[in-house]
Structure formats: structure tokens, C-alpha cells
Amino acid sequence: MSRHPPRASGYFRTSYAQDHALIQTRLEWLATAALAVALCGVPLIASPFLLDLATQVLLAIVGALALALLTGYAGQISLGHAGLLAAGAFTVGILFKEFNAPFWISLPAAAVTGAALGVVFGLPSLRLRGLYLAVSTLALHFVVVYLGGEYESKRGFSTGIMIDPPSLLGVSITSGRAWYLVMLGAAVVALLLAANILRSHTGRAWRAVHANETVAGALGINVAAAKLGAFVITSSMTAVAGGLFAYHRGFVSVEAFSLYLSIQYIAMIIIGGMGSLLGAVLGAIFVTLFPYAIEALVGMLPGSQRYAGSLFAVNYAAFGVVMILFLIFEPLGLVGIWRRLQSFFLLWPFKQRPVGGGRK
Amino acid sequence: MQLIVNILVLAAIYALISCGYVLVYRVSRVLNLAHGELMMLGGYMLIVTAATISSNPIAAIAGALVLSLMVGGLVYVFLMRKMTGEMVLAAVLATVALGILLRGLVILFWSAQIQYPAQTLALSNPTLNLPGGASISFYSAMLIVATVVVYSTLFAFLRFGSWGIRMRAAGQSPLLAAQRGINLHGVYALAWGLSTLTGSLAGILIALDSGLSQTIVMIGLKAFPAALVGGLDSLVGALAGSLIVAAAEVLMIHYVDPLLADVVPFLVLIGMLVVRPWGLFGTREALDRV
């Protein structure tokens, strides 16, 4: 979803509408259509296990897109992403337990909770920057998780809250295929929302605030409103993702929302590449599939039975190593590799772009 | 009376851990979120040295401390040195990744089960009775003693030691310090080593007192608000912050709700960030962007 993909030649935009279009050339239309057909066709051929993986990936994409908007574009660090997911999940859980609310009430309610929490998470950003902001979101994560745990223990659901699957027109969504389609829809909506925010006034304001707050203010951008808006919108998205997660699992418990989950989401946007929606998608795919890949790799080793018990630890360690490697050697993430590949083929047989000239 | 003793012990734990955050932040402006894991690693180092070097407790503890000093230096040389000049966020995330890696390795080598190095070293943990009907376990008392010793050593070292002065100089202005011929990499590595050493000392004493498992990482993380409340670049602040956070935590657990234990430090932290983000004794500074 890079806004200005490298072009070999021949395509010039002649109007602002063209410049703003999400899909610009015929080839892109074809590619998008092919991708859409492929994504819709997956449930027909994939095994239940693969379908479940795809569902998890799609759900992760929603959360990763929200964090990419907040951190990658608006430049506000958040270490409290898991807290927002927990807020969404608990909103759904509590509304279901206390009022037996259907999903078309509880999911919007999760969005509202997320938005309200977004204000709370965002208020420190008006005063704090960088590290201190990250720390305040980290602290808020613990507060949200504590409140969830408090509800669980006070109401006697100490092991967690069970939630019935949501039902649409009298049919309850339980099968893997139905869930895949629901999550696919959610991911597509999130992607369109993000892309549209970014090409609008709001997105440009966020990027200006990220680049330089003083200059953004001088340009007539209300910096405080832009920051708060970024927190509110992305927190709302994240909380809806949390609500979907709760429905998909059929179960809510604070244990699922540890600090490690926040770190995983941050890893997604780092490994994918900061400041790029494509990066968030790639990162979500990478991080979600990573444990399964490790499991498969360990399974191929001789005497794998001995390692079966410590798989969890191997996962942890390998994840830390991969994150470090990306931070040190590929700070631009998977998107950086993708861009380099693109320009390799575009420039071939040359290695470098002409100095000073050339199109961006 | 018992309450005061509890507060003092917890404050000593937090103070011993949070001086590691302060050392690294003051010298290199990096927030080390892997400090809890490094502290835990210190505890496991004791198990290693107890099994390999000697079963004499003092020798084992000294060996573990030397090992952790080296671990801290190596962390700087192999990881954090690569992150100098990168964005602040990147450096912090590198420490987060390091923390995950360490946690995985520790579980891999030593399993997730709780271990009691005090038993391996055949040490007992007698309860001391204090006047006023309070009691304190031997290693909790040792924690307080260790905190006093570590802090007075650090104060003297930073004030009078030539490397201590170099560390302060590097913290004030890396450019000028480098131009005066101060080996910045050496100073940073030393700061990481010392920070890991003091953290490990806390980890070892906690492990001797109440056993060792991955849960002590949480104690390390809760010590961070203490460092920030006092001011991230001030050792005096770390002491004061530890007292405040520990007092708030113990009193809340006693009078309100034990479940609050893990949240109170962070509530204090949020309160402090609202009122005075740079902490009680910290220097006010222009904060970096992402």
C-alpha cells in the first residue's frame, strides 16, 4: 500500500484525484481482483488447521494496522496495546455475562470503550514524548489488566469468562470458514479505514506531527487534537479487534493479555517495517506464523521428542533473536527488503539510482 | 512496626534494582527494559557457580557477581553498541527483545520450576526478632545492608573515582567527553556491567530469601516506577522513589486489597508523570521524539 510505488516508466498522474486513488493502474486492479478471489477462495481448499492460522493472521492484521497508524505514522509510542485489546475483549465479555448482549451491541460498545480509553492513553501524550510516553502507556496497560482481573475475581469467574458464539440472522458463527470470512471482512475494513485516514487531512496532520510538532503547529494543525485523535481512532480499532478475539476464542481471561502480547504487536510493526501499512500486514503474518514455523523446524530435528516440553522456551528465545536481528540489520523491516527487491528489478542492469536525478 | 519493616525491605529491593536503571539511563540515555531479566539471570548465575566453582556461599556469590558484571559488559558490546545513534525507541526495543531472549534461554536451561539455591548452598534463613514485635528474615536484612553498601559505594565511586567521573562526564555530554579522550564505549560497557551487577545482587538475595523462578522479573519491572518517580538520572532520587513506591504498595496491600500489589507502583508512576514527568530529583530535559 505504498502511496508512490516505483514506476518503470510511462505512468504520470495528471490530477489530484489520480494521485489520491488507492488503486491506480490497470495492473493494480487486476492484482487486487486476483488477490480478492484468492482470499475468498482459501476456505474452499484449505485444511481446518490452515484456515485457523489464516484467521489468526487476519485478526492480528487489524491490531497491527492500528498500532502502525499510531506509532508508525502519528509517531506516538504505545507499549499498552495488549491493554486495549483486553479492554475490548472484556467489554464484550462483561456485556455478554451481565446483559446477554448480542454482538451488534457489544462490538460497537467495545469500540466506544476503546475510544474512551484512547483519550486516557492519549492524555499523557500531550505532555510527554518518546520514552516517557511509552512508559505511561505501559503503566496504563497494567491498570487495565488489573481492572479486568478484579472483575473476574469479584464476580467469581476466576478462570475466565465464557462467551457464546455470536449469531447472525439466527445462525451462530462457529465454523472455521465463517470465522475466516468474518476476520477477512474485519481486516479489509481496517485496511481501507487506515488507507483512507492516511490520504485525508487527518493522516497528513498525523505525519506532520510526527515529523515536527512545532512546525505542524505553525502550519495550523491542532497538535493536541491530532495526537488525541490518533489515540482515539487506533484504540477504538484495537478494542474491536480485542472484542473479535474474545468471540473467536469464546473465552476471555486476563492471562491472554500479558505484556508479551504488546511486545508481539510492536514486533509486528518493527519486523514488517515502521511507517507502512504493507509493513504492518507483513509483520502480522510473520509474527503470527513464527511459532508454528519454529515448531515445524524443531520437529524436523533428530530426537525432537526431547524438545517437545521446552518448545515454548525455544519460541521465546528465537523470537527475541529475530527481533534483535531485525533491529540491528534491517531497521526498515520486511518492507525495506521488498522495496529493495522492487528497485533491483526496476533499475536492472544498473545498481544505483542516478545521483540527484531520477524519479522517486 | 512490622509494616515499617516490610516497607523498608521492599524499598531496599526496589532501590537495589532501580539503581541499575539509573546507572544505564544516566550514562547512555537508554531505558533498559531487560533489567528484570538480567536480575533474574544473576540469580541463576548463583546456581551455576554453586554447582561448578564452589559450594562455599561467599565464593559462589562472588563468582556469580563477577559473571554478571561480564554479562552486562557483553550485552553492551554485542547488542547495545550497535544501537548507538539509532532512535531511542529502537534502543529500548532492543532491550525488550533481549529480555525475551533471556527469559527463553533461562527456561530452556533451568526449566520454569522454582528453585532454591539456599538449599543447594546449605544455607539457612533464620528469622530475626526485632524490638517492637516485628520480625525479619536474615536475607531480607541482608538486602537492606546490601542496599546501604551499594549506594554508598556508588556515591563515592561517582564522586571520587576516576572512572566514576568519566561516567558522569559521558552522561552530561558524550561529545565533549569523547573529545577529552574519554573512552565512551568503555564507560558505557562499565555502566551496563555495574547495572547488571547491582541487579544481580538483588536477584541473588531474593533467590536466597524466597526461591528463584521467572516471576521475579515482575519485581524488576515494578522497580522501574521507583527509578522514574525519583528521577531517572538521579541516584538519590532512586532511593527516595523506592521508599515512596514501597510505602504506597505495602500500605495499599495492607489496608485496601492484596490484588493491588502489581498495580500500585504503576499508579504512582502515572501520578508522577502527570505532575512532574522528570521525577523528584531528575534533571528536566528536552525529551526525544520517536
XYZ file of C-alpha atoms in Angstrom:
650
model
C 0.000 0.000 0.000
C 2.852 2.371 -0.529
C 1.415 5.580 -1.884
C 4.050 6.120 -4.528
C 5.267 2.801 -5.800
C 8.254 2.929 -8.081
C 7.226 3.068 -11.715
C 9.370 1.886 -14.546
C 8.012 4.441 -16.943
C 5.021 5.783 -18.723
C 2.559 6.408 -15.901
C 2.072 10.048 -14.983
C -0.612 11.351 -12.723
C -2.368 14.362 -14.138
C -4.903 15.179 -11.428
C -5.084 15.138 -7.652
C -7.866 12.582 -7.813
C -5.498 10.251 -9.643
C -2.775 10.931 -7.131
C -5.126 10.038 -4.296
C -6.612 6.922 -5.826
C -5.898 3.805 -3.795
C -5.627 1.630 -6.886
C -4.023 3.406 -9.770
C -3.164 1.280 -12.763
C -4.932 -1.493 -14.614
C -2.317 -3.976 -13.455
C -3.002 -2.989 -9.856
C -6.720 -3.503 -10.437
C -6.018 -6.945 -11.848
C -3.707 -7.822 -8.968
C -6.243 -6.636 -6.389
C -9.020 -8.623 -8.047
C -6.837 -11.731 -8.185
C -5.908 -11.303 -4.518
C -9.563 -10.852 -3.557
C -10.562 -14.019 -5.427
C -7.689 -15.920 -3.863
C -8.537 -14.741 -0.343
C -12.195 -15.640 -0.774
C -11.237 -18.999 -2.263
C -9.000 -20.031 0.636
C -11.763 -21.546 2.802
C -12.806 -23.848 -0.038
C -9.473 -25.613 -0.273
C -7.565 -25.033 2.976
C -7.475 -27.595 5.762
C -9.085 -26.574 9.079
C -5.655 -26.022 10.609
C -4.506 -23.701 7.842
C -7.829 -21.902 7.942
C -7.397 -21.303 11.663
C -3.910 -19.940 11.049
C -5.255 -17.605 8.386
C -7.973 -16.435 10.763
C -5.393 -15.647 13.438
C -3.275 -13.765 10.933
C -6.227 -11.672 9.777
C -7.116 -10.783 13.355
C -3.515 -9.821 14.083
C -3.541 -7.616 10.977
C -6.340 -5.474 12.444
C -4.383 -4.816 15.630
C -1.098 -4.330 13.800
C -2.659 -1.796 11.421
C -3.937 0.207 14.380
C -0.519 0.231 16.021
C 1.156 1.092 12.699
C -1.123 4.120 12.387
C -0.363 5.240 15.923
C 3.360 4.574 16.125
C 4.458 4.469 12.507
C 2.501 7.448 11.228
C 1.480 9.615 14.185
C 4.746 8.872 15.982
C 3.251 8.096 19.399
C 4.828 5.081 21.074
C 2.486 2.693 22.822
C 3.583 -0.224 24.968
C -0.014 -0.738 26.112
C -1.518 -2.362 23.050
C -2.428 -5.542 24.935
C -4.286 -3.395 27.477
C -6.513 -2.012 24.732
C -7.134 -5.480 23.300
C -8.026 -6.603 26.817
C -10.414 -3.666 27.192
C -12.253 -4.667 24.016
C -12.379 -8.321 24.982
C -13.616 -7.555 28.479
C -16.263 -5.155 27.199
C -17.648 -7.973 25.080
C -17.304 -10.482 27.906
C -18.925 -8.307 30.546
C -21.793 -7.197 28.296
C -22.446 -10.820 27.427
C -22.345 -12.050 31.020
C -24.311 -9.217 32.597
C -26.791 -8.290 29.896
C -26.571 -11.155 27.388
C -25.895 -8.548 24.718
C -25.701 -9.658 21.062
C -22.617 -8.873 19.021
C -24.151 -5.900 17.218
C -24.349 -4.152 20.570
C -21.190 -5.418 22.226
C -18.780 -4.811 19.344
C -19.761 -1.129 18.964
C -19.606 -0.921 22.753
C -16.059 -2.269 22.564
C -15.264 0.433 20.020
C -16.656 3.093 22.388
C -14.689 1.690 25.326
C -11.587 1.728 23.168
C -12.207 5.328 22.155
C -12.690 6.386 25.779
C -9.520 4.568 26.797
C -7.807 6.169 23.831
C -8.439 9.538 25.444
C -6.967 8.229 28.717
C -3.930 6.724 26.969
C -3.560 9.802 24.810
C -3.764 12.478 27.506
C -0.189 11.848 28.719
C 0.994 12.324 25.113
C 0.052 15.992 25.353
C 2.797 16.446 27.909
C 5.146 13.572 27.391
C 7.199 12.440 24.485
C 9.240 9.464 23.483
C 10.304 7.239 26.327
C 8.118 8.812 28.953
C 5.026 8.342 26.803
C 5.943 4.700 26.224
C 6.288 4.247 29.957
C 2.919 5.845 30.707
C 1.151 3.545 28.224
C 2.970 0.618 29.810
C 1.632 1.682 33.207
C -1.896 2.020 31.837
C -1.649 -1.495 30.432
C -1.143 -2.822 33.931
C -4.072 -0.777 35.226
C -6.460 -2.100 32.552
C -5.370 -5.681 33.097
C -5.777 -5.235 36.839
C -9.341 -3.962 36.389
C -10.121 -6.989 34.208
C -8.679 -9.354 36.792
C -10.604 -7.570 39.524
C -13.876 -8.090 37.634
C -13.053 -11.767 37.129
C -12.343 -12.407 40.784
C -15.142 -10.254 42.227
C -17.792 -11.844 40.036
C -16.451 -15.336 40.578
C -15.202 -16.039 37.068
C -11.709 -16.598 38.360
C -10.760 -18.871 35.470
C -12.184 -16.575 32.806
C -15.460 -15.617 31.135
C -17.124 -17.964 28.666
C -18.841 -16.305 25.699
C -21.318 -17.935 23.324
C -20.538 -17.582 19.633
C -22.270 -14.601 18.037
C -25.273 -15.342 15.857
C -26.250 -13.577 12.676
C -29.864 -13.912 11.462
C -30.379 -16.862 13.754
C -27.291 -18.746 12.554
C -24.466 -18.851 15.063
C -20.938 -18.353 13.739
C -18.956 -21.358 14.833
C -17.356 -22.982 11.810
C -13.797 -22.173 10.828
C -14.929 -20.958 7.406
C -17.428 -18.490 8.837
C -14.803 -17.126 11.205
C -12.305 -16.802 8.394
C -14.770 -14.701 6.409
C -15.621 -12.541 9.432
C -11.956 -11.832 10.124
C -11.261 -11.268 6.435
C -14.017 -8.661 6.428
C -12.623 -7.035 9.578
C -9.103 -6.920 8.155
C -10.299 -5.439 4.858
C -12.375 -2.802 6.647
C -9.399 -1.947 8.873
C -7.089 -1.679 5.878
C -9.497 0.550 3.948
C -10.053 2.691 7.024
C -6.322 3.091 7.573
C -5.600 3.859 3.918
C -8.387 6.400 3.800
C -7.322 8.111 7.003
C -3.801 8.396 5.667
C -4.808 10.061 2.402
C -7.090 12.515 4.168
C -6.396 15.678 6.118
C -6.212 13.676 9.360
C -3.452 11.390 8.161
C -1.405 14.248 6.771
C -1.763 16.069 10.093
C -0.529 12.972 11.951
C 2.511 12.707 9.745
C 3.258 16.399 10.209
C 3.023 15.993 13.996
C 5.346 13.003 13.769
C 7.900 14.943 11.757
C 7.965 18.079 13.868
C 5.382 19.262 16.352
C 6.370 22.904 16.323
C 6.254 23.133 12.555
C 2.961 21.240 12.496
C 1.516 23.783 14.904
C 2.796 26.633 12.774
C 1.084 25.072 9.765
C -2.228 25.463 11.558
C -2.577 21.875 12.738
C -4.098 21.485 16.177
C -1.327 19.280 17.559
C -3.174 18.205 20.697
C -6.283 17.269 18.720
C -4.226 15.356 16.167
C -2.480 13.344 18.879
C -5.648 12.613 20.802
C -7.428 11.757 17.561
C -4.706 9.291 16.679
C -5.016 7.616 20.065
C -8.830 7.558 19.970
C -9.147 6.116 16.452
C -6.440 3.490 16.807
C -7.533 2.476 20.318
C -11.046 2.027 19.035
C -9.803 -0.220 16.217
C -7.708 -2.201 18.661
C -10.590 -2.678 21.083
C -12.795 -4.011 18.291
C -10.005 -6.428 17.417
C -9.976 -7.444 21.087
C -13.745 -7.987 21.003
C -13.457 -10.159 17.895
C -10.673 -12.091 19.595
C -12.994 -12.732 22.554
C -15.792 -14.012 20.326
C -13.416 -16.146 18.291
C -11.939 -17.781 21.366
C -15.303 -17.935 23.127
C -13.372 -17.156 26.286
C -11.877 -14.093 27.976
C -9.212 -14.168 30.650
C -6.568 -11.674 31.726
C -3.841 -14.252 31.219
C -4.179 -13.812 27.445
C -3.233 -10.138 27.634
C 0.256 -10.138 29.075
C 2.959 -7.612 28.338
C 4.317 -10.171 25.887
C 1.289 -9.579 23.650
C 2.064 -5.845 23.486
C 5.625 -6.713 22.599
C 4.441 -9.062 19.880
C 2.390 -6.299 18.302
C 5.318 -3.898 18.435
C 7.464 -6.616 16.926
C 4.960 -6.864 14.086
C 5.398 -3.258 13.063
C 9.165 -3.389 13.538
C 9.678 -6.624 11.652
C 7.224 -5.519 8.981
C 8.606 -2.024 8.727
C 7.586 1.164 10.523
C 5.502 3.715 8.739
C 3.961 1.404 6.181
C 0.608 -0.349 6.098
C 2.047 -3.118 3.939
C 4.691 -3.500 6.630
C 2.051 -3.965 9.318
C 0.368 -6.668 7.252
C 3.647 -8.471 6.515
C 4.711 -8.173 10.145
C 1.410 -9.574 11.394
C 1.786 -12.554 9.067
C 5.398 -13.099 10.124
C 4.866 -12.840 13.875
C 1.699 -14.928 13.903
C 3.182 -17.748 11.854
C 6.575 -17.610 13.582
C 5.787 -20.005 16.486
C 4.324 -22.557 14.079
C 7.380 -22.306 11.864
C 9.638 -22.841 14.872
C 7.556 -25.814 15.926
C 7.882 -27.317 12.461
C 11.647 -26.680 12.428
C 12.164 -28.215 15.854
C 10.044 -31.168 14.752
C 12.477 -31.827 11.913
C 15.471 -32.048 14.246
C 16.577 -35.521 15.266
C 15.279 -36.558 18.657
C 12.631 -33.857 18.586
C 10.598 -35.630 21.256
C 13.047 -34.468 23.887
C 12.475 -30.825 22.997
C 8.696 -31.031 22.923
C 8.366 -29.796 26.503
C 10.613 -26.792 26.034
C 9.125 -25.674 22.739
C 7.633 -22.665 24.445
C 11.045 -21.545 25.663
C 12.646 -22.135 22.259
C 9.921 -19.932 20.805
C 10.631 -17.144 23.239
C 14.364 -17.222 22.662
C 14.072 -17.425 18.877
C 11.586 -14.572 18.847
C 13.974 -12.400 20.833
C 16.821 -13.249 18.445
C 14.738 -12.434 15.358
C 13.659 -9.108 16.837
C 17.254 -8.189 17.650
C 18.442 -9.205 14.181
C 15.794 -7.044 12.535
C 16.574 -4.069 14.771
C 20.280 -4.269 14.045
C 20.459 -5.384 10.431
C 17.152 -4.440 8.824
C 15.589 -1.473 10.664
C 13.308 -0.895 7.676
C 11.832 -4.346 8.141
C 10.339 -6.686 5.594
C 9.052 -3.710 3.611
C 12.623 -2.495 3.280
C 13.607 -5.833 1.735
C 10.567 -5.685 -0.566
C 11.396 -2.155 -1.732
C 14.988 -3.120 -2.373
C 13.825 -6.074 -4.464
C 11.499 -3.801 -6.410
C 14.170 -1.283 -7.192
C 16.628 -4.057 -8.051
C 14.343 -5.193 -10.856
C 13.371 -1.672 -11.872
C 16.945 -0.487 -12.194
C 18.376 -3.626 -13.676
C 21.022 -3.798 -15.109
C 22.108 -0.788 -13.051
C 22.761 -0.941 -9.353
C 22.099 2.600 -8.195
C 19.653 5.334 -8.985
C 21.213 8.269 -10.866
C 22.579 10.824 -8.421
C 20.327 13.818 -7.932
C 18.002 12.982 -10.811
C 15.588 10.183 -11.363
C 12.102 9.701 -10.115
C 11.456 8.845 -6.514
C 6.166 -1.944 63.409
C 6.019 -4.960 61.096
C 4.598 -2.657 58.440
C 7.606 -0.367 58.675
C 9.956 -3.331 58.399
C 8.053 -4.591 55.364
C 8.243 -1.187 53.739
C 11.967 -0.970 54.417
C 12.650 -4.410 52.961
C 10.607 -3.738 49.838
C 12.208 -0.307 49.481
C 15.643 -1.930 49.740
C 14.718 -4.386 46.991
C 13.424 -1.637 44.730
C 16.377 0.626 45.483
C 18.907 -2.106 44.755
C 17.234 -2.844 41.425
C 16.409 0.689 40.391
C 19.976 1.954 40.703
C 20.654 -0.248 37.662
C 18.029 1.615 35.652
C 19.513 4.906 36.826
C 23.118 3.994 36.021
C 22.375 2.991 32.446
C 19.980 5.852 31.822
C 22.232 8.472 33.318
C 25.246 7.440 31.321
C 23.772 6.460 27.974
C 20.163 7.747 27.980
C 18.874 4.264 27.268
C 15.994 2.791 29.197
C 16.881 -0.817 29.930
C 13.655 -2.809 29.979
C 15.644 -6.058 30.173
C 16.868 -5.162 33.656
C 14.368 -7.502 35.316
C 15.593 -10.391 33.189
C 19.245 -9.539 33.820
C 18.463 -9.528 37.531
C 16.851 -12.948 37.219
C 19.896 -14.168 35.301
C 22.014 -13.111 38.285
C 20.035 -15.496 40.472
C 20.621 -18.336 38.024
C 24.317 -17.473 37.856
C 24.430 -18.311 41.554
C 23.066 -21.772 40.768
C 25.778 -22.182 38.133
C 28.618 -21.083 40.383
C 27.301 -23.090 43.314
C 27.371 -26.205 41.132
C 30.696 -25.604 39.405
C 33.061 -23.355 41.342
C 32.489 -23.907 44.988
C 29.819 -24.685 47.496
C 31.222 -22.049 49.795
C 28.412 -19.470 49.750
C 30.647 -16.417 49.712
C 32.796 -17.705 46.875
C 29.691 -18.737 44.929
C 28.039 -15.356 45.346
C 31.256 -13.518 44.426
C 31.625 -15.718 41.352
C 28.035 -15.030 40.322
C 28.580 -11.285 40.716
C 31.730 -11.369 38.581
C 29.871 -13.366 35.938
C 27.010 -10.888 35.881
C 29.428 -7.966 35.576
C 30.781 -9.694 32.488
C 27.295 -10.416 31.156
C 26.402 -6.736 31.442
C 29.549 -5.689 29.601
C 28.921 -8.278 26.880
C 25.328 -7.084 26.450
C 26.686 -3.654 25.682
C 29.470 -4.844 23.395
C 27.360 -7.234 21.342
C 23.966 -5.551 21.339
C 23.653 -2.022 22.653
C 26.808 -0.744 20.937
C 25.095 -1.491 17.640
C 22.142 0.652 18.697
C 24.103 3.836 19.460
C 22.910 6.630 17.228
C 19.651 4.833 16.447
C 16.281 6.165 17.565
C 15.575 5.989 21.291
C 12.685 3.660 20.607
C 14.927 1.242 18.710
C 17.349 1.023 21.621
C 14.535 0.440 24.112
C 13.007 -2.221 21.901
C 16.397 -3.905 21.594
C 16.422 -4.265 25.374
C 12.860 -5.612 25.266
C 13.954 -8.204 22.702
C 16.975 -9.045 24.846
C 14.614 -9.604 27.778
C 12.507 -12.053 25.799
C 15.608 -13.865 24.610
C 16.987 -14.166 28.153
C 13.677 -15.410 29.504
C 13.528 -18.093 26.818
C 17.114 -19.186 27.448
C 16.609 -19.329 31.210
C 13.545 -21.553 30.859
C 15.404 -23.668 28.330
C 18.390 -24.280 30.602
C 16.845 -24.283 34.050
C 13.143 -25.086 33.392
C 10.288 -22.971 34.674
C 10.279 -24.654 38.058
C 11.016 -22.683 41.203
C 14.498 -23.370 42.579
C 16.018 -22.863 45.992
C 19.721 -22.008 45.755
C 19.791 -21.555 49.531
C 19.261 -25.300 49.909
C 21.987 -26.138 47.383
C 24.388 -23.971 49.346
C 23.142 -25.435 52.637
C 22.243 -22.014 53.981
C 19.507 -21.450 56.470
C 17.342 -18.383 56.584
C 16.754 -17.690 60.273
C 14.105 -15.209 61.347
C 15.435 -12.338 63.401
C 13.191 -10.798 66.032
C 13.302 -7.045 66.260
C 12.161 -4.838 69.132
C 8.521 -3.878 68.829
C 7.325 -7.373 67.949
C 8.455 -7.217 64.345
C 10.454 -9.908 62.629
C 12.626 -10.012 59.559
C 14.246 -12.867 57.700
C 18.029 -12.953 57.599
C 18.289 -12.341 53.857
C 15.787 -9.502 53.952
C 18.070 -7.843 56.490
C 20.971 -8.591 54.171
C 19.044 -6.843 51.380
C 18.885 -3.675 53.433
C 22.575 -3.950 54.303
C 23.457 -4.574 50.659
C 21.457 -1.537 49.570
C 23.277 0.685 52.026
C 26.667 -0.673 50.963
C 25.918 -0.487 47.221
C 24.581 3.037 47.372
C 27.425 4.425 49.480
C 29.951 2.715 47.196
C 28.237 4.106 44.115
C 28.097 7.615 45.564
C 31.790 7.503 46.443
C 32.675 5.941 43.096
C 30.790 8.546 41.049
C 32.084 11.377 43.192
C 35.757 10.451 43.579
C 36.647 7.503 41.338
C 38.312 8.446 38.054
C 36.026 6.090 36.110
C 33.081 7.456 38.062
C 33.933 10.989 36.979
C 34.279 9.735 33.405
C 30.823 8.190 33.661
C 29.300 11.438 34.840
C 31.071 13.316 32.073
C 29.816 10.903 29.423
C 26.317 11.300 30.785
C 26.459 15.091 30.688
C 27.856 15.489 27.222
C 29.038 12.483 25.201
C 30.597 14.712 22.535
C 32.748 16.778 24.889
C 33.646 13.695 26.895
C 34.822 11.924 23.773
C 36.881 14.960 22.766
C 38.592 14.928 26.134
C 39.790 11.431 25.347
C 37.277 9.511 27.421
C 36.669 6.054 26.035
C 32.892 6.243 25.610
C 32.461 2.579 24.733
C 34.439 1.621 27.804
C 32.330 3.879 30.006
C 29.059 2.579 28.562
C 30.184 -1.019 28.931
C 31.145 -0.325 32.550
C 27.755 1.252 33.225
C 25.987 -1.807 31.819
C 28.259 -4.101 33.799
C 27.693 -2.256 37.074
C 23.971 -2.043 36.476
C 23.778 -5.792 35.859
C 25.966 -6.419 38.893
C 23.743 -4.484 41.293
C 20.627 -6.006 39.757
C 22.123 -9.475 40.108
C 22.951 -8.834 43.731
C 19.269 -8.081 44.290
C 18.293 -11.164 42.289
C 20.664 -13.383 44.297
C 19.442 -12.137 47.658
C 15.787 -12.505 46.647
C 16.531 -16.002 45.362
C 18.201 -16.933 48.665
C 15.320 -15.428 50.599
C 12.317 -16.824 48.794
C 13.383 -19.011 45.891
C 14.043 -18.350 42.252
C 11.685 -18.516 39.285
C 10.722 -16.369 36.311
C 8.237 -14.395 38.394
C 10.972 -12.196 39.860
C 11.107 -10.406 36.511
C 7.917 -8.703 37.615
C 9.735 -7.344 40.701
C 12.365 -5.939 38.360
C 9.693 -4.258 36.275
C 7.996 -2.839 39.368
C 11.288 -1.285 40.445
C 11.215 0.819 37.319
C 8.488 3.191 38.598
C 10.685 3.702 41.661
C 13.544 4.870 39.450
C 11.279 7.141 37.452
C 9.465 8.646 40.416
C 12.807 9.712 41.870
C 14.123 10.914 38.545
C 15.710 8.588 36.025
C 19.137 10.176 36.238
C 19.452 10.598 39.974
C 20.683 8.028 42.482
C 19.278 9.967 45.442
C 16.034 10.021 43.547
C 16.101 6.255 43.132
C 16.350 5.887 46.914
C 13.525 8.323 47.563
C 11.388 6.851 44.799
C 11.901 3.340 46.139
C 10.753 4.412 49.575
C 7.656 6.126 48.178
C 6.671 3.269 45.897
C 7.355 0.623 48.536
C 5.388 2.526 51.169
C 2.442 3.003 48.807
C 2.492 -0.655 47.832
C 2.752 -2.111 51.345
C 0.103 0.223 52.751
C -2.325 -0.460 49.901
C -1.860 -4.215 50.266
C -2.399 -3.980 53.999
C -5.342 -1.627 54.091
C -7.106 -1.970 50.731
C -6.615 -5.051 48.589
C -3.737 -7.525 48.136
C -4.587 -7.829 44.428
C -3.399 -4.252 44.010
C 0.227 -5.280 44.585
C 1.188 -5.353 40.914
C -0.595 -2.121 40.011
C 0.297 0.300 42.782
C 3.806 1.113 41.519
C 2.368 1.890 38.115
C -0.398 4.047 39.578
C 2.265 6.014 41.445
C 4.174 6.227 38.172
C 1.178 7.639 36.300
C 0.592 10.161 39.054
C 4.198 11.262 38.887
C 4.150 11.531 35.101
C 1.145 13.821 35.308
C 2.668 16.113 37.912
C 6.399 16.058 37.308
C 7.474 13.784 34.438
C 11.169 14.210 35.091
C 10.846 12.934 38.657
C 11.585 14.289 42.099
C 15.326 14.769 41.685
C 15.770 14.325 37.963
C 17.014 16.984 35.605
C 14.439 18.476 33.361
C 15.432 17.744 29.797
C 14.256 18.139 26.270
C 12.705 14.789 25.546
C 13.251 12.987 22.295
C 10.750 12.231 19.637
C 10.131 8.725 18.364
